[in-house]
GROMACS .gro file of C-alpha atoms in nm:
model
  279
    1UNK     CA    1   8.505  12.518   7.402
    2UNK     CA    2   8.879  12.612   7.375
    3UNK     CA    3   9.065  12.838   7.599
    4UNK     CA    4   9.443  12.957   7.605
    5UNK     CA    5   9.649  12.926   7.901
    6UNK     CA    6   9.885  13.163   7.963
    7UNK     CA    7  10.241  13.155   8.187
    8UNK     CA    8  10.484  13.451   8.210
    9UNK     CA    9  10.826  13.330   8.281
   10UNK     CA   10  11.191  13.455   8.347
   11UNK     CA   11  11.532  13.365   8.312
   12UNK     CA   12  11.558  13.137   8.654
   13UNK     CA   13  11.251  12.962   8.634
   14UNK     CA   14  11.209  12.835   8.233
   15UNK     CA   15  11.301  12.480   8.417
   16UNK     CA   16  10.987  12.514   8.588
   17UNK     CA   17  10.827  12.527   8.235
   18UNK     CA   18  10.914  12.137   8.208
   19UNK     CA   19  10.665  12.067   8.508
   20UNK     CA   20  10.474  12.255   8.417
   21UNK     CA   21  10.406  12.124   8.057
   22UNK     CA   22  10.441  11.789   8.161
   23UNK     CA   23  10.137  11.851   8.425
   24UNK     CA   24   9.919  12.007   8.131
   25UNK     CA   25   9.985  11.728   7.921
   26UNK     CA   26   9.859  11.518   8.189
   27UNK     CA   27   9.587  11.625   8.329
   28UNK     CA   28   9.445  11.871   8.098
   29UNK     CA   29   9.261  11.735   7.778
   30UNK     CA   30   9.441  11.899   7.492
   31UNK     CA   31   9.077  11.887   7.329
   32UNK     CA   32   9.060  12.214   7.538
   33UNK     CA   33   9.313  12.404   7.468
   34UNK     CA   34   9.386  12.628   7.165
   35UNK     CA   35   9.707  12.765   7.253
   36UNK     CA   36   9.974  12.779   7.554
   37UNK     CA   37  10.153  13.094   7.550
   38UNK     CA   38  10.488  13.173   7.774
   39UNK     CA   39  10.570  13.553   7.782
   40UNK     CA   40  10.917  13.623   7.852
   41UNK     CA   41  10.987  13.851   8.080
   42UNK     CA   42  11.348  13.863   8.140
   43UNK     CA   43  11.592  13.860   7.898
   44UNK     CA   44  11.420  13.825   7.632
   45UNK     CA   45  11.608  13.474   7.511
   46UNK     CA   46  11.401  13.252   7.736
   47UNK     CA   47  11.288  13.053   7.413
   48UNK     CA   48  11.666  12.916   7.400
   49UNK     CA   49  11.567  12.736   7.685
   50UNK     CA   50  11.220  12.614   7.664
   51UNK     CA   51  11.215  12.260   7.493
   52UNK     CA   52  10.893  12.191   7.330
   53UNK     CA   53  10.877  11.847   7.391
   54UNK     CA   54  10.800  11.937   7.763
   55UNK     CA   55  10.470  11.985   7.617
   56UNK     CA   56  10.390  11.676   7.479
   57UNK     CA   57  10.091  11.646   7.264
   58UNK     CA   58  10.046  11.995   7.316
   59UNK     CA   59  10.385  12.123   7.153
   60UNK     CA   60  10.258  12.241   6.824
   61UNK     CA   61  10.010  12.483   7.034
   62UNK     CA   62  10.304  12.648   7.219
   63UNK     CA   63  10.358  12.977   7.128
   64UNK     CA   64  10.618  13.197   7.323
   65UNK     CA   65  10.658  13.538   7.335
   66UNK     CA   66  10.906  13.849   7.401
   67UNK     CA   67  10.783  14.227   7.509
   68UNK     CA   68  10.791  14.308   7.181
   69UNK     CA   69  10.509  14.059   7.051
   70UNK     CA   70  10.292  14.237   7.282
   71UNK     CA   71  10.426  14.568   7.218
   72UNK     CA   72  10.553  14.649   7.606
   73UNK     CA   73  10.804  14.863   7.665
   74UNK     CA   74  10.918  14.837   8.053
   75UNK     CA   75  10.966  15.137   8.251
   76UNK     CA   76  11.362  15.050   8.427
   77UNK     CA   77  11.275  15.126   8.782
   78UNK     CA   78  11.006  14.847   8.745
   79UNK     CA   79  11.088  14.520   8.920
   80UNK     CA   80  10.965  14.173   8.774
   81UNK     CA   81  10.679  14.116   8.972
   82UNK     CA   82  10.515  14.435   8.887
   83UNK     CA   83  10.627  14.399   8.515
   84UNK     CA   84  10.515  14.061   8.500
   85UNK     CA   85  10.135  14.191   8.580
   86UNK     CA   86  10.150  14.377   8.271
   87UNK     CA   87  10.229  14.105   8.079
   88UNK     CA   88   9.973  13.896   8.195
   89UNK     CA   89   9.673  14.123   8.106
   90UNK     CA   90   9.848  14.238   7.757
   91UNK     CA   91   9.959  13.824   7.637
   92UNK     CA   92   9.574  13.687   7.752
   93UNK     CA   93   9.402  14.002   7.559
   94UNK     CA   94   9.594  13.886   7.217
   95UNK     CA   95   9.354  13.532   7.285
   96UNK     CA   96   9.175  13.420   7.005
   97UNK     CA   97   8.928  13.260   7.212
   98UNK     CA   98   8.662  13.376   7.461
   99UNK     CA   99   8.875  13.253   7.788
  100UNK     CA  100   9.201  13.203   7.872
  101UNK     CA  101   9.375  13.082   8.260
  102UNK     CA  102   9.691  13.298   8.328
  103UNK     CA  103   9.904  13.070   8.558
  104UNK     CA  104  10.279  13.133   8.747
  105UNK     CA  105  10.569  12.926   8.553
  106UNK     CA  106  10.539  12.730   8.910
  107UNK     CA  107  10.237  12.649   8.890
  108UNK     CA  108  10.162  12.285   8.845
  109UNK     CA  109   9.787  12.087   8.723
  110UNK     CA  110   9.756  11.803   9.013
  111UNK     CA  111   9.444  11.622   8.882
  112UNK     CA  112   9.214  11.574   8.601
  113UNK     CA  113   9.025  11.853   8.538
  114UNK     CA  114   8.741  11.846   8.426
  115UNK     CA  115   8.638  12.163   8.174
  116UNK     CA  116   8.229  12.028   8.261
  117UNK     CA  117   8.297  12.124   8.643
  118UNK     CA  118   8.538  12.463   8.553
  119UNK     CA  119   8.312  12.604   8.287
  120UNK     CA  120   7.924  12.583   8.331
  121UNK     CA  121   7.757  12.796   8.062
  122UNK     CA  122   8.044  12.944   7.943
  123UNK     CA  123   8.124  13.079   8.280
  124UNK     CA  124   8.398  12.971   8.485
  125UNK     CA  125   8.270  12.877   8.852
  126UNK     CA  126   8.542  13.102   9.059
  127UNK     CA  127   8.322  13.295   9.260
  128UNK     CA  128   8.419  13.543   9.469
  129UNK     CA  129   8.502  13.710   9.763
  130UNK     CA  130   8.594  14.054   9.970
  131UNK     CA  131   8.862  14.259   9.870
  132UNK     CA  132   8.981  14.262  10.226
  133UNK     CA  133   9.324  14.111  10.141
  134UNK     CA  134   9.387  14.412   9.923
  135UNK     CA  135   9.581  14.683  10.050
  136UNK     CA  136   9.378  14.986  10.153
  137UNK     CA  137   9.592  15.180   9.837
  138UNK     CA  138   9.474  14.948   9.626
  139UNK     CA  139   9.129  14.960   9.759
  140UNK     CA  140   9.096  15.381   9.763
  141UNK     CA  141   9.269  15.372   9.408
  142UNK     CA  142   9.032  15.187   9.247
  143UNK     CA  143   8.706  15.269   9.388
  144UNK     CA  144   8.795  15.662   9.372
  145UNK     CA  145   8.903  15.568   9.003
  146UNK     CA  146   8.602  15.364   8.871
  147UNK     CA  147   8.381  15.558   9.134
  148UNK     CA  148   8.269  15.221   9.272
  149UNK     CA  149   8.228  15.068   9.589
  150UNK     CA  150   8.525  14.787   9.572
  151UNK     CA  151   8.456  14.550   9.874
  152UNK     CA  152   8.487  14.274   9.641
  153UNK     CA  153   8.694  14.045   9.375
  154UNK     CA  154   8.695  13.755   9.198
  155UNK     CA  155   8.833  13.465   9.361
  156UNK     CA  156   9.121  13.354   9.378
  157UNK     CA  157   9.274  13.665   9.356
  158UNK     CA  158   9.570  13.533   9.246
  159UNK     CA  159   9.662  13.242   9.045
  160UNK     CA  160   9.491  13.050   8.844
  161UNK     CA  161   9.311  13.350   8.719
  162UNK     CA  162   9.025  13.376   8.378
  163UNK     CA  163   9.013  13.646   8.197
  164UNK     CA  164   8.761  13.724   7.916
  165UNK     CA  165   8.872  13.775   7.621
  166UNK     CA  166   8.703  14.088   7.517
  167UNK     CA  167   8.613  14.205   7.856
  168UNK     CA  168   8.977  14.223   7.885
  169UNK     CA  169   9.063  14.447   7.570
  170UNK     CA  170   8.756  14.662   7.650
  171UNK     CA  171   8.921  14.754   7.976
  172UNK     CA  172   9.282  14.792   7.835
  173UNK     CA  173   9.108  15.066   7.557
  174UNK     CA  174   8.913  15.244   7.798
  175UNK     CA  175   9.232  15.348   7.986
  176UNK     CA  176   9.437  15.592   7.778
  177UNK     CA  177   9.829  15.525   7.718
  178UNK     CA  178   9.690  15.142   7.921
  179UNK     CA  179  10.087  15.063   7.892
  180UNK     CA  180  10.231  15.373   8.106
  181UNK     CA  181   9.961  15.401   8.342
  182UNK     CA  182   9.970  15.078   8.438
  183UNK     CA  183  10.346  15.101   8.488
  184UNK     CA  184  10.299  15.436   8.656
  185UNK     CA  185  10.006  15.276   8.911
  186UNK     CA  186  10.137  14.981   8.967
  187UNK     CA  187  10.473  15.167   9.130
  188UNK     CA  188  10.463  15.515   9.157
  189UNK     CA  189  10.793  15.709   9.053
  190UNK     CA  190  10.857  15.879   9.382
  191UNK     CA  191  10.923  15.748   9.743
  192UNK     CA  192  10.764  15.539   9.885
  193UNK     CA  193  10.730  15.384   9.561
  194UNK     CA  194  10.352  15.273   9.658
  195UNK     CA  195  10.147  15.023   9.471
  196UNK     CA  196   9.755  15.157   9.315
  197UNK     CA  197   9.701  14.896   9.081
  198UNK     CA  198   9.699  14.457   9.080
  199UNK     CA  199   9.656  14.308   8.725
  200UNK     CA  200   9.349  14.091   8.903
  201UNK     CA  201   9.212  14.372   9.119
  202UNK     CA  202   9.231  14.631   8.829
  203UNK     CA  203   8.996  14.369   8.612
  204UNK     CA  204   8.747  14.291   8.934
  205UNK     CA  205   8.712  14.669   8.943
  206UNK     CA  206   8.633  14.731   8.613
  207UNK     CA  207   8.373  14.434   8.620
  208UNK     CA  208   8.191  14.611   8.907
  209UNK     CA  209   8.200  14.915   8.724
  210UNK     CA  210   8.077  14.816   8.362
  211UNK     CA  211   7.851  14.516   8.478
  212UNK     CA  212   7.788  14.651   8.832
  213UNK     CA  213   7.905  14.233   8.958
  214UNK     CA  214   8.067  13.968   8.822
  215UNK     CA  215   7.743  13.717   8.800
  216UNK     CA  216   7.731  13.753   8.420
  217UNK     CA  217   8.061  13.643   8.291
  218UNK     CA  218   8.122  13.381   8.673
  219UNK     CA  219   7.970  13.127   8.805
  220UNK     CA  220   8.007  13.045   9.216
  221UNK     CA  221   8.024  12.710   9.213
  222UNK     CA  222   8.377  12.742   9.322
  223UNK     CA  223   8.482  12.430   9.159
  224UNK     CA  224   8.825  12.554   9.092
  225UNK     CA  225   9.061  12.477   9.421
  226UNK     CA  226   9.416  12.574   9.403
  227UNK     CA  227   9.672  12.564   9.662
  228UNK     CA  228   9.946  12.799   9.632
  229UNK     CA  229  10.235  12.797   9.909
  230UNK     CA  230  10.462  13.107   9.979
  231UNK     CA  231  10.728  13.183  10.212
  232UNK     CA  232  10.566  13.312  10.476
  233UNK     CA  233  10.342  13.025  10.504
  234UNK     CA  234  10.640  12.770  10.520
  235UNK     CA  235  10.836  13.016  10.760
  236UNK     CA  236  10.529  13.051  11.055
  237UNK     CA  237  10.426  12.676  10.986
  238UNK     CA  238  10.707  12.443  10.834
  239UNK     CA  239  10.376  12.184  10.853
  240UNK     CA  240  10.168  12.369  10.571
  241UNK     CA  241  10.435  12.211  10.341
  242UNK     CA  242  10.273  11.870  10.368
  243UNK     CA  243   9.968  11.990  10.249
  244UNK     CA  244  10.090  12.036   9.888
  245UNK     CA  245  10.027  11.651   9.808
  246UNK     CA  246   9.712  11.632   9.913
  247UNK     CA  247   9.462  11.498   9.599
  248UNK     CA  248   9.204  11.790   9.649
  249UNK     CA  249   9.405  12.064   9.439
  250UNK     CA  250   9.283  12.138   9.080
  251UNK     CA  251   9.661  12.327   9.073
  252UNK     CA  252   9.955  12.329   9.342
  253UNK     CA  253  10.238  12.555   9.369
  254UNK     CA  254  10.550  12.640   9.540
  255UNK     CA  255  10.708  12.983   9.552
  256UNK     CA  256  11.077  13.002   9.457
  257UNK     CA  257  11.129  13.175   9.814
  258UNK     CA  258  10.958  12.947   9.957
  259UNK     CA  259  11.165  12.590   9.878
  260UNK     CA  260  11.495  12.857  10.075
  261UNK     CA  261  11.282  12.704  10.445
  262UNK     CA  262  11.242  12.418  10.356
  263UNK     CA  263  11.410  12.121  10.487
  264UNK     CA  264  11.654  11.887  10.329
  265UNK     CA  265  11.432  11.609  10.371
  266UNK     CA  266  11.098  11.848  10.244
  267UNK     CA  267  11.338  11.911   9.902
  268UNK     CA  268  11.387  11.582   9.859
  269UNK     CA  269  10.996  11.485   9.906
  270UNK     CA  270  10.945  11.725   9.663
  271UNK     CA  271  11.166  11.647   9.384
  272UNK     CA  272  11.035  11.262   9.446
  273UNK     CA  273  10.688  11.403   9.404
  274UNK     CA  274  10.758  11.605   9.055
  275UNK     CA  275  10.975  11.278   8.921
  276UNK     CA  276  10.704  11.048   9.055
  277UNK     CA  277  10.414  11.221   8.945
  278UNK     CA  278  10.510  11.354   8.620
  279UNK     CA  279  10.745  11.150   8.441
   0.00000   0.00000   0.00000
């Protein structure tokens, strides 16, 4: 099987792409993947700076993309990280494959994986969990919407995340004018400005609704691990950065807010790491 893995990106962090591309060529078989697509979501030049040879083997399967490839038009009050949700459901539904892994521009492969172990019959082994980390808007939105009880979502939650291919489309065309009311739930247009819809939560809703569970498109093996690091974590526990090297993460990842606690000598450990590691 082939899937597509998919990375939304802006102007600041296209020098993540380098890591990034070098860790796929690593420690993803290219056998595997049919295309990698970057969505652009800032200024709408980030090709200028995305060398292809990042990507190795893989290069001739990059395929990078503006707003206008997947026909979004951004509301202005809309900040990045509620545009670049949108993205991420409308670049992974133009897949030509069955699956495709939506990933940060941060986020990094760490070890060999092993598609066996990910994908057993055709189903990636996520699992899940409660929606308890969802906010209770969130949570009333989308069960009063899809009239469902929503105590739980796939895991992670976050990144990396699988969507299915047509599953994905079939949700995007059973929500009319998908484009604006996403951008309208997402942030609403009047104080406070509240948040009704996640791209990930929106998709584990619609699952429960159309298939009543997610048991027929995921496994729970829960053979994916990731390990993603934000700035809270490194703020209440300057030690949780050490756990970012340890060899048990499928994929690892450091929020850009995130490297602002860190240490001098934690910045230089980590800039070691990528050079050591990568190159």
């Amino acid at each position: 099987m082939k899937i597509d893995i998919v990375t939304v990106v802006y102007d600041d962090e296209t020098y993540l792409l380098e890591w990034q591309g070098k860790s796929i060529s690593k420690y993803f078989d290219s056998n595997y993947i049919n295309e990698i697509i970057v969505v652009d979501n800032g200024s709408q030049k980030c090709a200028e700076k995305i060398n292809p040879e990042w990507y190795s083997q893989n290069k001739t399967k990059l395929k990078i993309l503006n707003h206008q490839d997947i026909n979004l038009t951004i509301q202005p009050r809309l900040d990045g990280w509620r545009t670049q949700q949108l993205c991420k459901i409308l670049a992974s539904a133009q897949a030509k494959v069955d699956w495709s892994i939506v990933l940060d521009a941060k986020t990094l492969f760490a070890r060999n994986i092993d598609m066996n172990a990910w994908f057993v019959n055709n189903q990636p082994q996520t699992g899940w969990k409660t929606s308890e980390g969802l906010s209770e808007d969130v949570i009333n939105f989308l069960t009063d919407y899809f009239q469902i009880n929503f105590t739980t979502q796939l895991n992670p939650g976050g990144i990396p995340f699988f969507f299915h291919t047509s599953t994905l489309r079939n949700m995007i065309a059973s929500i009319p004018n998908f484009n604006t009311w996403f951008q309208d739930h997402v942030c609403e247009s009047v104080e406070p400005y509240r948040t009704f819809v996640l791209e990930f939560a929106l998709y584990s809703a619609y699952l429960l609704k159309i298939k009543n569970g997610f048991e027929s498109l995921y496994g729970r093996k829960k053979q994916i691990t990731p390990f993603n690091l934000s700035d809270w974590q490194i703020k209440n526990n300057p030690e949780k950065f050490a756990e970012i090297f340890l060899p048990i993460y499928d994929t690892i990842s450091i929020k850009e807010d995130a490297k602002k606690h860190l240490s001098e000598a934690q910045k230089t450990q980590w800039n070691k790491f990528l050079h050591d590691k990568y190159n």
